[in-house]
Amino acid sequence: METTGRSHGLSPGKDTLSQTFPGICNSQMACSASSVSSSDQTKSSQNEIENIDSLVSKWDDVRFIAISGKRKSGKDYFAKVLHDEIQEKLRLTAVIVHISEPIKRAFAEEHNLDLSELMSSSSYKERYRRQMVRWGEKLRRSDATVFCRKALQYLDEDYPVKPSVVIIADCRRPSDLEYFSSLNKSTPLLHLRVVASPATRKARGWTYSSGIDNAETECALDTASFDVLVVNESKRTLDLSLKLVKRALNGNHLRKAATI
């Protein structure tokens, strides 16, 4: 049940952003305040608040698991391992979502790119990463959690049956953690930090790139607290980490410690 890139009915070109993110106006979208009456603005704001409240209440009994980590640390791989473990061993419905999917969907439309490749870990995605990061940051500055909300909206559209567990495979900022923490007041967000040595990451295709690896998208959660440190160096360390995650899911107390 992992989410993947999919086709959608947005028209390519300048209107893509306004269709995908109607609540955000910037110079690129040429939204004119003078063209909208004050009553229309008030009504629109009320509708947006109602939609947000409805979205929050929909997920208030779902367990959220946030995964963060550096490029090529294996976030997506571990998300899939955890997803299968939850479904097969714990007998709970689980889905994987990516905060980056709404960014990539709109970016692909506006620049006529292959969405499925942007959603993968291919060299194609790396070719456009820097441009896509800058592009997404412009939108995020207007609304820090816009992509978090859109990711859940797409999930809601794709899966009519609400899952028991939602795994967010690519948390990158404190605002991401804060948003998903706010959705379920009774069950705390479980934050998993995936790590791997530089040598292991290089073996997976990582090379340091200034402007990417030292940017906020890679570093904003470096000092954030986490619940379990997932060491993705080998099958042994990953299995040990998975055991700790399962203990945390069962509500057992954990000490934050590496599992190598």
PDB file of C-alpha atoms in Angstrom:
ATOM      1  CA  MET A   1       0.000   0.000   0.000  1.00  0.00           C
ATOM      2  CA  GLU A   2       2.958   2.300  -0.397  1.00  0.00           C
ATOM      3  CA  THR A   3       2.148   5.553  -2.138  1.00  0.00           C
ATOM      4  CA  THR A   4       3.729   6.151  -5.497  1.00  0.00           C
ATOM      5  CA  GLY A   5       3.693   8.864  -8.119  1.00  0.00           C
ATOM      6  CA  ARG A   6       0.542   8.794 -10.214  1.00  0.00           C
ATOM      7  CA  SER A   7      -1.112  10.634 -13.055  1.00  0.00           C
ATOM      8  CA  HIS A   8      -3.457  13.465 -12.226  1.00  0.00           C
ATOM      9  CA  GLY A   9      -5.627  16.010 -13.967  1.00  0.00           C
ATOM     10  CA  LEU A  10      -3.628  19.210 -13.599  1.00  0.00           C
ATOM     11  CA  SER A  11      -3.067  21.342 -16.641  1.00  0.00           C
ATOM     12  CA  PRO A  12       0.633  21.953 -17.330  1.00  0.00           C
ATOM     13  CA  GLY A  13       1.993  25.467 -17.472  1.00  0.00           C
ATOM     14  CA  LYS A  14       1.662  28.570 -15.345  1.00  0.00           C
ATOM     15  CA  ASP A  15      -1.648  27.550 -13.756  1.00  0.00           C
ATOM     16  CA  THR A  16      -0.229  24.362 -12.212  1.00  0.00           C
ATOM     17  CA  LEU A  17       0.681  25.945  -8.886  1.00  0.00           C
ATOM     18  CA  SER A  18      -2.641  27.688  -8.443  1.00  0.00           C
ATOM     19  CA  GLN A  19      -4.500  24.453  -9.232  1.00  0.00           C
ATOM     20  CA  THR A  20      -2.400  22.320  -6.909  1.00  0.00           C
ATOM     21  CA  PHE A  21      -2.042  24.856  -4.077  1.00  0.00           C
ATOM     22  CA  PRO A  22      -5.020  27.219  -4.415  1.00  0.00           C
ATOM     23  CA  GLY A  23      -4.473  28.710  -0.959  1.00  0.00           C
ATOM     24  CA  ILE A  24      -1.015  30.079  -1.752  1.00  0.00           C
ATOM     25  CA  CYS A  25      -0.447  33.231  -3.781  1.00  0.00           C
ATOM     26  CA  ASN A  26       2.923  34.536  -4.887  1.00  0.00           C
ATOM     27  CA  SER A  27       4.362  36.544  -7.736  1.00  0.00           C
ATOM     28  CA  GLN A  28       4.725  33.478  -9.931  1.00  0.00           C
ATOM     29  CA  MET A  29       1.012  32.785  -9.669  1.00  0.00           C
ATOM     30  CA  ALA A  30       0.081  36.442 -10.223  1.00  0.00           C
ATOM     31  CA  CYS A  31      -2.720  36.408  -7.673  1.00  0.00           C
ATOM     32  CA  SER A  32      -4.286  39.837  -7.478  1.00  0.00           C
ATOM     33  CA  ALA A  33      -5.932  40.833  -4.218  1.00  0.00           C
ATOM     34  CA  SER A  34      -7.823  43.585  -5.987  1.00  0.00           C
ATOM     35  CA  SER A  35      -9.663  41.047  -8.135  1.00  0.00           C
ATOM     36  CA  VAL A  36     -11.274  39.371  -5.130  1.00  0.00           C
ATOM     37  CA  SER A  37     -13.919  41.072  -3.023  1.00  0.00           C
ATOM     38  CA  SER A  38     -13.547  41.177   0.750  1.00  0.00           C
ATOM     39  CA  SER A  39     -16.640  39.000   1.189  1.00  0.00           C
ATOM     40  CA  ASP A  40     -15.218  36.391  -1.181  1.00  0.00           C
ATOM     41  CA  GLN A  41     -11.929  36.465   0.718  1.00  0.00           C
ATOM     42  CA  THR A  42     -13.728  35.958   4.030  1.00  0.00           C
ATOM     43  CA  LYS A  43     -15.756  33.074   2.628  1.00  0.00           C
ATOM     44  CA  SER A  44     -12.641  31.486   1.146  1.00  0.00           C
ATOM     45  CA  SER A  45     -10.788  31.773   4.471  1.00  0.00           C
ATOM     46  CA  GLN A  46     -13.696  30.195   6.340  1.00  0.00           C
ATOM     47  CA  ASN A  47     -13.808  27.316   3.859  1.00  0.00           C
ATOM     48  CA  GLU A  48     -10.060  26.749   4.232  1.00  0.00           C
ATOM     49  CA  ILE A  49     -10.368  26.655   8.043  1.00  0.00           C
ATOM     50  CA  GLU A  50     -13.264  24.193   7.817  1.00  0.00           C
ATOM     51  CA  ASN A  51     -11.286  21.986   5.435  1.00  0.00           C
ATOM     52  CA  ILE A  52      -8.256  21.998   7.748  1.00  0.00           C
ATOM     53  CA  ASP A  53     -10.403  21.181  10.804  1.00  0.00           C
ATOM     54  CA  SER A  54     -12.049  18.339   8.900  1.00  0.00           C
ATOM     55  CA  LEU A  55      -8.670  16.948   7.850  1.00  0.00           C
ATOM     56  CA  VAL A  56      -7.314  17.079  11.409  1.00  0.00           C
ATOM     57  CA  SER A  57     -10.349  15.318  12.895  1.00  0.00           C
ATOM     58  CA  LYS A  58     -10.155  12.602  10.251  1.00  0.00           C
ATOM     59  CA  TRP A  59      -6.690  11.511  11.404  1.00  0.00           C
ATOM     60  CA  ASP A  60      -7.034  11.927  15.166  1.00  0.00           C
ATOM     61  CA  ASP A  61      -7.035   8.158  15.829  1.00  0.00           C
ATOM     62  CA  VAL A  62      -4.247   7.225  13.398  1.00  0.00           C
ATOM     63  CA  ARG A  63      -0.721   6.372  14.580  1.00  0.00           C
ATOM     64  CA  PHE A  64       1.849   8.533  12.796  1.00  0.00           C
ATOM     65  CA  ILE A  65       5.460   7.460  12.355  1.00  0.00           C
ATOM     66  CA  ALA A  66       7.941  10.063  11.097  1.00  0.00           C
ATOM     67  CA  ILE A  67      11.164   8.972   9.414  1.00  0.00           C
ATOM     68  CA  SER A  68      14.059  11.363   8.890  1.00  0.00           C
ATOM     69  CA  GLY A  69      17.655  10.987   7.757  1.00  0.00           C
ATOM     70  CA  LYS A  70      20.296  12.043   5.274  1.00  0.00           C
ATOM     71  CA  ARG A  71      20.328  11.300   1.566  1.00  0.00           C
ATOM     72  CA  LYS A  72      21.083   7.644   0.797  1.00  0.00           C
ATOM     73  CA  SER A  73      20.744   6.673   4.452  1.00  0.00           C
ATOM     74  CA  GLY A  74      17.944   4.341   3.390  1.00  0.00           C
ATOM     75  CA  LYS A  75      14.799   6.128   4.557  1.00  0.00           C
ATOM     76  CA  ASP A  76      12.563   4.724   1.823  1.00  0.00           C
ATOM     77  CA  TYR A  77      13.965   1.237   2.221  1.00  0.00           C
ATOM     78  CA  PHE A  78      13.368   1.197   5.955  1.00  0.00           C
ATOM     79  CA  ALA A  79       9.899   2.686   5.491  1.00  0.00           C
ATOM     80  CA  LYS A  80       9.033  -0.287   3.269  1.00  0.00           C
ATOM     81  CA  VAL A  81      10.528  -2.779   5.742  1.00  0.00           C
ATOM     82  CA  LEU A  82       8.571  -1.212   8.588  1.00  0.00           C
ATOM     83  CA  HIS A  83       5.385  -1.046   6.522  1.00  0.00           C
ATOM     84  CA  ASP A  84       5.554  -4.773   5.761  1.00  0.00           C
ATOM     85  CA  GLU A  85       6.363  -5.614   9.381  1.00  0.00           C
ATOM     86  CA  ILE A  86       3.377  -3.653  10.678  1.00  0.00           C
ATOM     87  CA  GLN A  87       1.000  -5.255   8.217  1.00  0.00           C
ATOM     88  CA  GLU A  88       2.275  -8.829   8.363  1.00  0.00           C
ATOM     89  CA  LYS A  89       3.350  -9.168  11.997  1.00  0.00           C
ATOM     90  CA  LEU A  90       1.242  -6.610  13.840  1.00  0.00           C
ATOM     91  CA  ARG A  91      -1.789  -7.137  11.585  1.00  0.00           C
ATOM     92  CA  LEU A  92      -2.441  -3.416  11.229  1.00  0.00           C
ATOM     93  CA  THR A  93      -3.158  -1.508   8.037  1.00  0.00           C
ATOM     94  CA  ALA A  94      -0.307   0.827   7.153  1.00  0.00           C
ATOM     95  CA  VAL A  95       0.530   3.206   4.327  1.00  0.00           C
ATOM     96  CA  ILE A  96       3.619   5.175   3.365  1.00  0.00           C
ATOM     97  CA  VAL A  97       3.374   8.820   2.361  1.00  0.00           C
ATOM     98  CA  HIS A  98       5.979  11.288   1.160  1.00  0.00           C
ATOM     99  CA  ILE A  99       5.831  14.990   1.943  1.00  0.00           C
ATOM    100  CA  SER A 100       7.862  15.498  -1.213  1.00  0.00           C
ATOM    101  CA  GLU A 101       5.161  14.013  -3.446  1.00  0.00           C
ATOM    102  CA  PRO A 102       3.033  17.187  -3.705  1.00  0.00           C
ATOM    103  CA  ILE A 103       6.189  19.163  -4.501  1.00  0.00           C
ATOM    104  CA  LYS A 104       7.257  16.710  -7.170  1.00  0.00           C
ATOM    105  CA  ARG A 105       3.802  16.438  -8.700  1.00  0.00           C
ATOM    106  CA  ALA A 106       3.471  20.184  -9.254  1.00  0.00           C
ATOM    107  CA  PHE A 107       7.154  20.576 -10.197  1.00  0.00           C
ATOM    108  CA  ALA A 108       6.875  17.797 -12.781  1.00  0.00           C
ATOM    109  CA  GLU A 109       3.772  19.380 -14.301  1.00  0.00           C
ATOM    110  CA  GLU A 110       5.237  22.861 -14.489  1.00  0.00           C
ATOM    111  CA  HIS A 111       8.513  21.670 -16.027  1.00  0.00           C
ATOM    112  CA  ASN A 112       7.142  18.772 -18.110  1.00  0.00           C
ATOM    113  CA  LEU A 113       9.178  16.148 -16.248  1.00  0.00           C
ATOM    114  CA  ASP A 114       8.649  12.451 -15.520  1.00  0.00           C
ATOM    115  CA  LEU A 115       6.875  12.226 -12.154  1.00  0.00           C
ATOM    116  CA  SER A 116       7.610   8.527 -11.647  1.00  0.00           C
ATOM    117  CA  GLU A 117      11.339   9.211 -12.038  1.00  0.00           C
ATOM    118  CA  LEU A 118      11.190  12.165  -9.643  1.00  0.00           C
ATOM    119  CA  MET A 119       9.507   9.903  -7.077  1.00  0.00           C
ATOM    120  CA  SER A 120      12.282   7.310  -7.389  1.00  0.00           C
ATOM    121  CA  SER A 121      15.868   7.332  -6.105  1.00  0.00           C
ATOM    122  CA  SER A 122      17.262   7.593  -9.628  1.00  0.00           C
ATOM    123  CA  SER A 123      19.925   9.873 -11.078  1.00  0.00           C
ATOM    124  CA  TYR A 124      17.075  11.605 -12.918  1.00  0.00           C
ATOM    125  CA  LYS A 125      15.764  12.950  -9.606  1.00  0.00           C
ATOM    126  CA  GLU A 126      19.242  14.016  -8.502  1.00  0.00           C
ATOM    127  CA  ARG A 127      19.630  15.997 -11.721  1.00  0.00           C
ATOM    128  CA  TYR A 128      16.709  18.235 -10.757  1.00  0.00           C
ATOM    129  CA  ARG A 129      17.029  18.118  -6.965  1.00  0.00           C
ATOM    130  CA  ARG A 130      18.699  21.518  -6.479  1.00  0.00           C
ATOM    131  CA  GLN A 131      16.188  23.327  -8.690  1.00  0.00           C
ATOM    132  CA  MET A 132      13.266  21.491  -7.113  1.00  0.00           C
ATOM    133  CA  VAL A 133      14.441  22.328  -3.582  1.00  0.00           C
ATOM    134  CA  ARG A 134      14.651  26.047  -4.365  1.00  0.00           C
ATOM    135  CA  TRP A 135      11.270  25.929  -6.081  1.00  0.00           C
ATOM    136  CA  GLY A 136       9.609  24.166  -3.158  1.00  0.00           C
ATOM    137  CA  GLU A 137      11.153  26.524  -0.602  1.00  0.00           C
ATOM    138  CA  LYS A 138       9.417  29.487  -2.213  1.00  0.00           C
ATOM    139  CA  LEU A 139       6.061  27.838  -1.596  1.00  0.00           C
ATOM    140  CA  ARG A 140       6.989  26.662   1.891  1.00  0.00           C
ATOM    141  CA  ARG A 141       7.912  30.172   2.995  1.00  0.00           C
ATOM    142  CA  SER A 142       4.284  31.154   2.422  1.00  0.00           C
ATOM    143  CA  ASP A 143       2.890  28.124   4.268  1.00  0.00           C
ATOM    144  CA  ALA A 144       5.248  25.877   6.246  1.00  0.00           C
ATOM    145  CA  THR A 145       2.930  22.845   6.339  1.00  0.00           C
ATOM    146  CA  VAL A 146       1.302  23.079   2.920  1.00  0.00           C
ATOM    147  CA  PHE A 147       3.030  19.939   1.645  1.00  0.00           C
ATOM    148  CA  CYS A 148       2.208  17.965   4.800  1.00  0.00           C
ATOM    149  CA  ARG A 149      -1.478  18.716   4.335  1.00  0.00           C
ATOM    150  CA  LYS A 150      -1.367  17.972   0.625  1.00  0.00           C
ATOM    151  CA  ALA A 151       0.324  14.621   1.256  1.00  0.00           C
ATOM    152  CA  LEU A 152      -2.557  13.603   3.526  1.00  0.00           C
ATOM    153  CA  GLN A 153      -5.095  14.945   1.064  1.00  0.00           C
ATOM    154  CA  TYR A 154      -3.662  12.734  -1.675  1.00  0.00           C
ATOM    155  CA  LEU A 155      -3.658   9.793   0.731  1.00  0.00           C
ATOM    156  CA  ASP A 156      -7.301  10.442   1.550  1.00  0.00           C
ATOM    157  CA  GLU A 157      -8.145  10.493  -2.156  1.00  0.00           C
ATOM    158  CA  ASP A 158      -6.240   7.279  -2.892  1.00  0.00           C
ATOM    159  CA  TYR A 159      -7.308   5.151   0.076  1.00  0.00           C
ATOM    160  CA  PRO A 160     -11.000   5.286   1.009  1.00  0.00           C
ATOM    161  CA  VAL A 161     -10.350   3.050   4.039  1.00  0.00           C
ATOM    162  CA  LYS A 162      -8.453   4.910   6.748  1.00  0.00           C
ATOM    163  CA  PRO A 163      -5.236   3.099   7.773  1.00  0.00           C
ATOM    164  CA  SER A 164      -4.231   2.384  11.357  1.00  0.00           C
ATOM    165  CA  VAL A 165      -0.677   3.607  10.788  1.00  0.00           C
ATOM    166  CA  VAL A 166       0.725   6.295   8.498  1.00  0.00           C
ATOM    167  CA  ILE A 167       4.481   6.271   7.873  1.00  0.00           C
ATOM    168  CA  ILE A 168       5.890   9.587   6.661  1.00  0.00           C
ATOM    169  CA  ALA A 169       9.068   8.544   4.888  1.00  0.00           C
ATOM    170  CA  ASP A 170      10.751  11.911   4.369  1.00  0.00           C
ATOM    171  CA  CYS A 171      10.372  14.360   7.253  1.00  0.00           C
ATOM    172  CA  ARG A 172      12.936  17.141   6.899  1.00  0.00           C
ATOM    173  CA  ARG A 173      11.966  20.016   9.194  1.00  0.00           C
ATOM    174  CA  PRO A 174      10.758  20.622  12.754  1.00  0.00           C
ATOM    175  CA  SER A 175       7.518  21.980  11.279  1.00  0.00           C
ATOM    176  CA  ASP A 176       6.897  18.562   9.671  1.00  0.00           C
ATOM    177  CA  LEU A 177       7.212  16.829  13.037  1.00  0.00           C
ATOM    178  CA  GLU A 178       5.068  19.450  14.752  1.00  0.00           C
ATOM    179  CA  TYR A 179       2.305  19.133  12.181  1.00  0.00           C
ATOM    180  CA  PHE A 180       1.994  15.351  12.331  1.00  0.00           C
ATOM    181  CA  SER A 181       2.293  15.454  16.129  1.00  0.00           C
ATOM    182  CA  SER A 182      -0.722  17.754  16.246  1.00  0.00           C
ATOM    183  CA  LEU A 183      -3.049  15.327  14.460  1.00  0.00           C
ATOM    184  CA  ASN A 184      -3.254  12.677  17.186  1.00  0.00           C
ATOM    185  CA  LYS A 185      -3.269  14.064  20.714  1.00  0.00           C
ATOM    186  CA  SER A 186      -3.642  10.682  22.431  1.00  0.00           C
ATOM    187  CA  THR A 187      -0.811   8.777  20.705  1.00  0.00           C
ATOM    188  CA  PRO A 188       2.522  10.608  20.394  1.00  0.00           C
ATOM    189  CA  LEU A 189       4.297  10.809  17.071  1.00  0.00           C
ATOM    190  CA  LEU A 190       7.054   8.192  16.772  1.00  0.00           C
ATOM    191  CA  HIS A 191      10.168   9.791  15.258  1.00  0.00           C
ATOM    192  CA  LEU A 192      12.683   7.380  13.736  1.00  0.00           C
ATOM    193  CA  ARG A 193      16.083   8.736  12.722  1.00  0.00           C
ATOM    194  CA  VAL A 194      17.740   6.626  10.006  1.00  0.00           C
ATOM    195  CA  VAL A 195      21.533   6.834   9.864  1.00  0.00           C
ATOM    196  CA  ALA A 196      24.319   5.272   7.825  1.00  0.00           C
ATOM    197  CA  SER A 197      28.035   5.988   7.628  1.00  0.00           C
ATOM    198  CA  PRO A 198      29.387   8.198   4.820  1.00  0.00           C
ATOM    199  CA  ALA A 199      31.143   5.151   3.357  1.00  0.00           C
ATOM    200  CA  THR A 200      27.896   3.195   3.219  1.00  0.00           C
ATOM    201  CA  ARG A 201      26.029   6.124   1.726  1.00  0.00           C
ATOM    202  CA  LYS A 202      28.727   6.549  -0.917  1.00  0.00           C
ATOM    203  CA  ALA A 203      28.407   2.874  -1.789  1.00  0.00           C
ATOM    204  CA  ARG A 204      24.707   3.574  -2.403  1.00  0.00           C
ATOM    205  CA  GLY A 205      25.532   6.387  -4.809  1.00  0.00           C
ATOM    206  CA  TRP A 206      25.830   9.422  -2.548  1.00  0.00           C
ATOM    207  CA  THR A 207      28.352  12.166  -3.249  1.00  0.00           C
ATOM    208  CA  TYR A 208      28.528  15.389  -1.283  1.00  0.00           C
ATOM    209  CA  SER A 209      26.980  18.348  -3.080  1.00  0.00           C
ATOM    210  CA  SER A 210      27.282  21.864  -1.683  1.00  0.00           C
ATOM    211  CA  GLY A 211      23.949  23.626  -1.674  1.00  0.00           C
ATOM    212  CA  ILE A 212      22.126  20.332  -1.166  1.00  0.00           C
ATOM    213  CA  ASP A 213      23.837  18.420   1.635  1.00  0.00           C
ATOM    214  CA  ASN A 214      24.381  21.562   3.698  1.00  0.00           C
ATOM    215  CA  ALA A 215      20.911  22.981   2.999  1.00  0.00           C
ATOM    216  CA  GLU A 216      17.958  23.095   5.383  1.00  0.00           C
ATOM    217  CA  THR A 217      16.326  20.151   3.634  1.00  0.00           C
ATOM    218  CA  GLU A 218      19.216  17.940   4.777  1.00  0.00           C
ATOM    219  CA  CYS A 219      20.231  19.563   8.060  1.00  0.00           C
ATOM    220  CA  ALA A 220      17.148  21.004   9.776  1.00  0.00           C
ATOM    221  CA  LEU A 221      16.542  17.851  11.851  1.00  0.00           C
ATOM    222  CA  ASP A 222      20.184  17.079  12.657  1.00  0.00           C
ATOM    223  CA  THR A 223      19.733  18.088  16.297  1.00  0.00           C
ATOM    224  CA  ALA A 224      16.071  17.141  16.679  1.00  0.00           C
ATOM    225  CA  SER A 225      15.117  14.592  19.314  1.00  0.00           C
ATOM    226  CA  PHE A 226      14.097  11.142  18.110  1.00  0.00           C
ATOM    227  CA  ASP A 227      12.582   8.012  19.616  1.00  0.00           C
ATOM    228  CA  VAL A 228      14.643   5.323  17.900  1.00  0.00           C
ATOM    229  CA  LEU A 229      17.947   5.566  16.056  1.00  0.00           C
ATOM    230  CA  VAL A 230      17.715   3.214  13.077  1.00  0.00           C
ATOM    231  CA  VAL A 231      21.214   2.162  12.028  1.00  0.00           C
ATOM    232  CA  ASN A 232      21.022   1.111   8.402  1.00  0.00           C
ATOM    233  CA  GLU A 233      24.526  -0.293   7.948  1.00  0.00           C
ATOM    234  CA  SER A 234      23.802  -3.987   7.604  1.00  0.00           C
ATOM    235  CA  LYS A 235      21.029  -6.526   7.966  1.00  0.00           C
ATOM    236  CA  ARG A 236      22.114  -7.111  11.555  1.00  0.00           C
ATOM    237  CA  THR A 237      21.924  -3.449  12.600  1.00  0.00           C
ATOM    238  CA  LEU A 238      18.665  -2.974  10.728  1.00  0.00           C
ATOM    239  CA  ASP A 239      17.085  -6.014  12.388  1.00  0.00           C
ATOM    240  CA  LEU A 240      18.173  -4.784  15.817  1.00  0.00           C
ATOM    241  CA  SER A 241      16.760  -1.352  15.062  1.00  0.00           C
ATOM    242  CA  LEU A 242      13.492  -2.853  13.869  1.00  0.00           C
ATOM    243  CA  LYS A 243      13.117  -4.698  17.170  1.00  0.00           C
ATOM    244  CA  LEU A 244      13.457  -1.408  19.033  1.00  0.00           C
ATOM    245  CA  VAL A 245      10.874   0.210  16.777  1.00  0.00           C
ATOM    246  CA  LYS A 246       8.428  -2.630  17.433  1.00  0.00           C
ATOM    247  CA  ARG A 247       8.971  -2.220  21.174  1.00  0.00           C
ATOM    248  CA  ALA A 248       8.235   1.485  20.843  1.00  0.00           C
ATOM    249  CA  LEU A 249       5.071   0.758  18.868  1.00  0.00           C
ATOM    250  CA  ASN A 250       3.951  -1.534  21.673  1.00  0.00           C
ATOM    251  CA  GLY A 251       4.441   1.266  24.183  1.00  0.00           C
ATOM    252  CA  ASN A 252       7.574  -0.111  25.850  1.00  0.00           C
ATOM    253  CA  HIS A 253      10.063   2.361  27.307  1.00  0.00           C
ATOM    254  CA  LEU A 254      13.249   2.793  25.305  1.00  0.00           C
ATOM    255  CA  ARG A 255      16.626   4.321  25.889  1.00  0.00           C
ATOM    256  CA  LYS A 256      17.905   6.272  22.902  1.00  0.00           C
ATOM    257  CA  ALA A 257      20.956   4.285  21.874  1.00  0.00           C
ATOM    258  CA  ALA A 258      22.662   3.203  18.682  1.00  0.00           C
ATOM    259  CA  THR A 259      22.157  -0.415  17.753  1.00  0.00           C
ATOM    260  CA  ILE A 260      25.485  -1.256  16.133  1.00  0.00           C
TER     261      ILE A 260
END
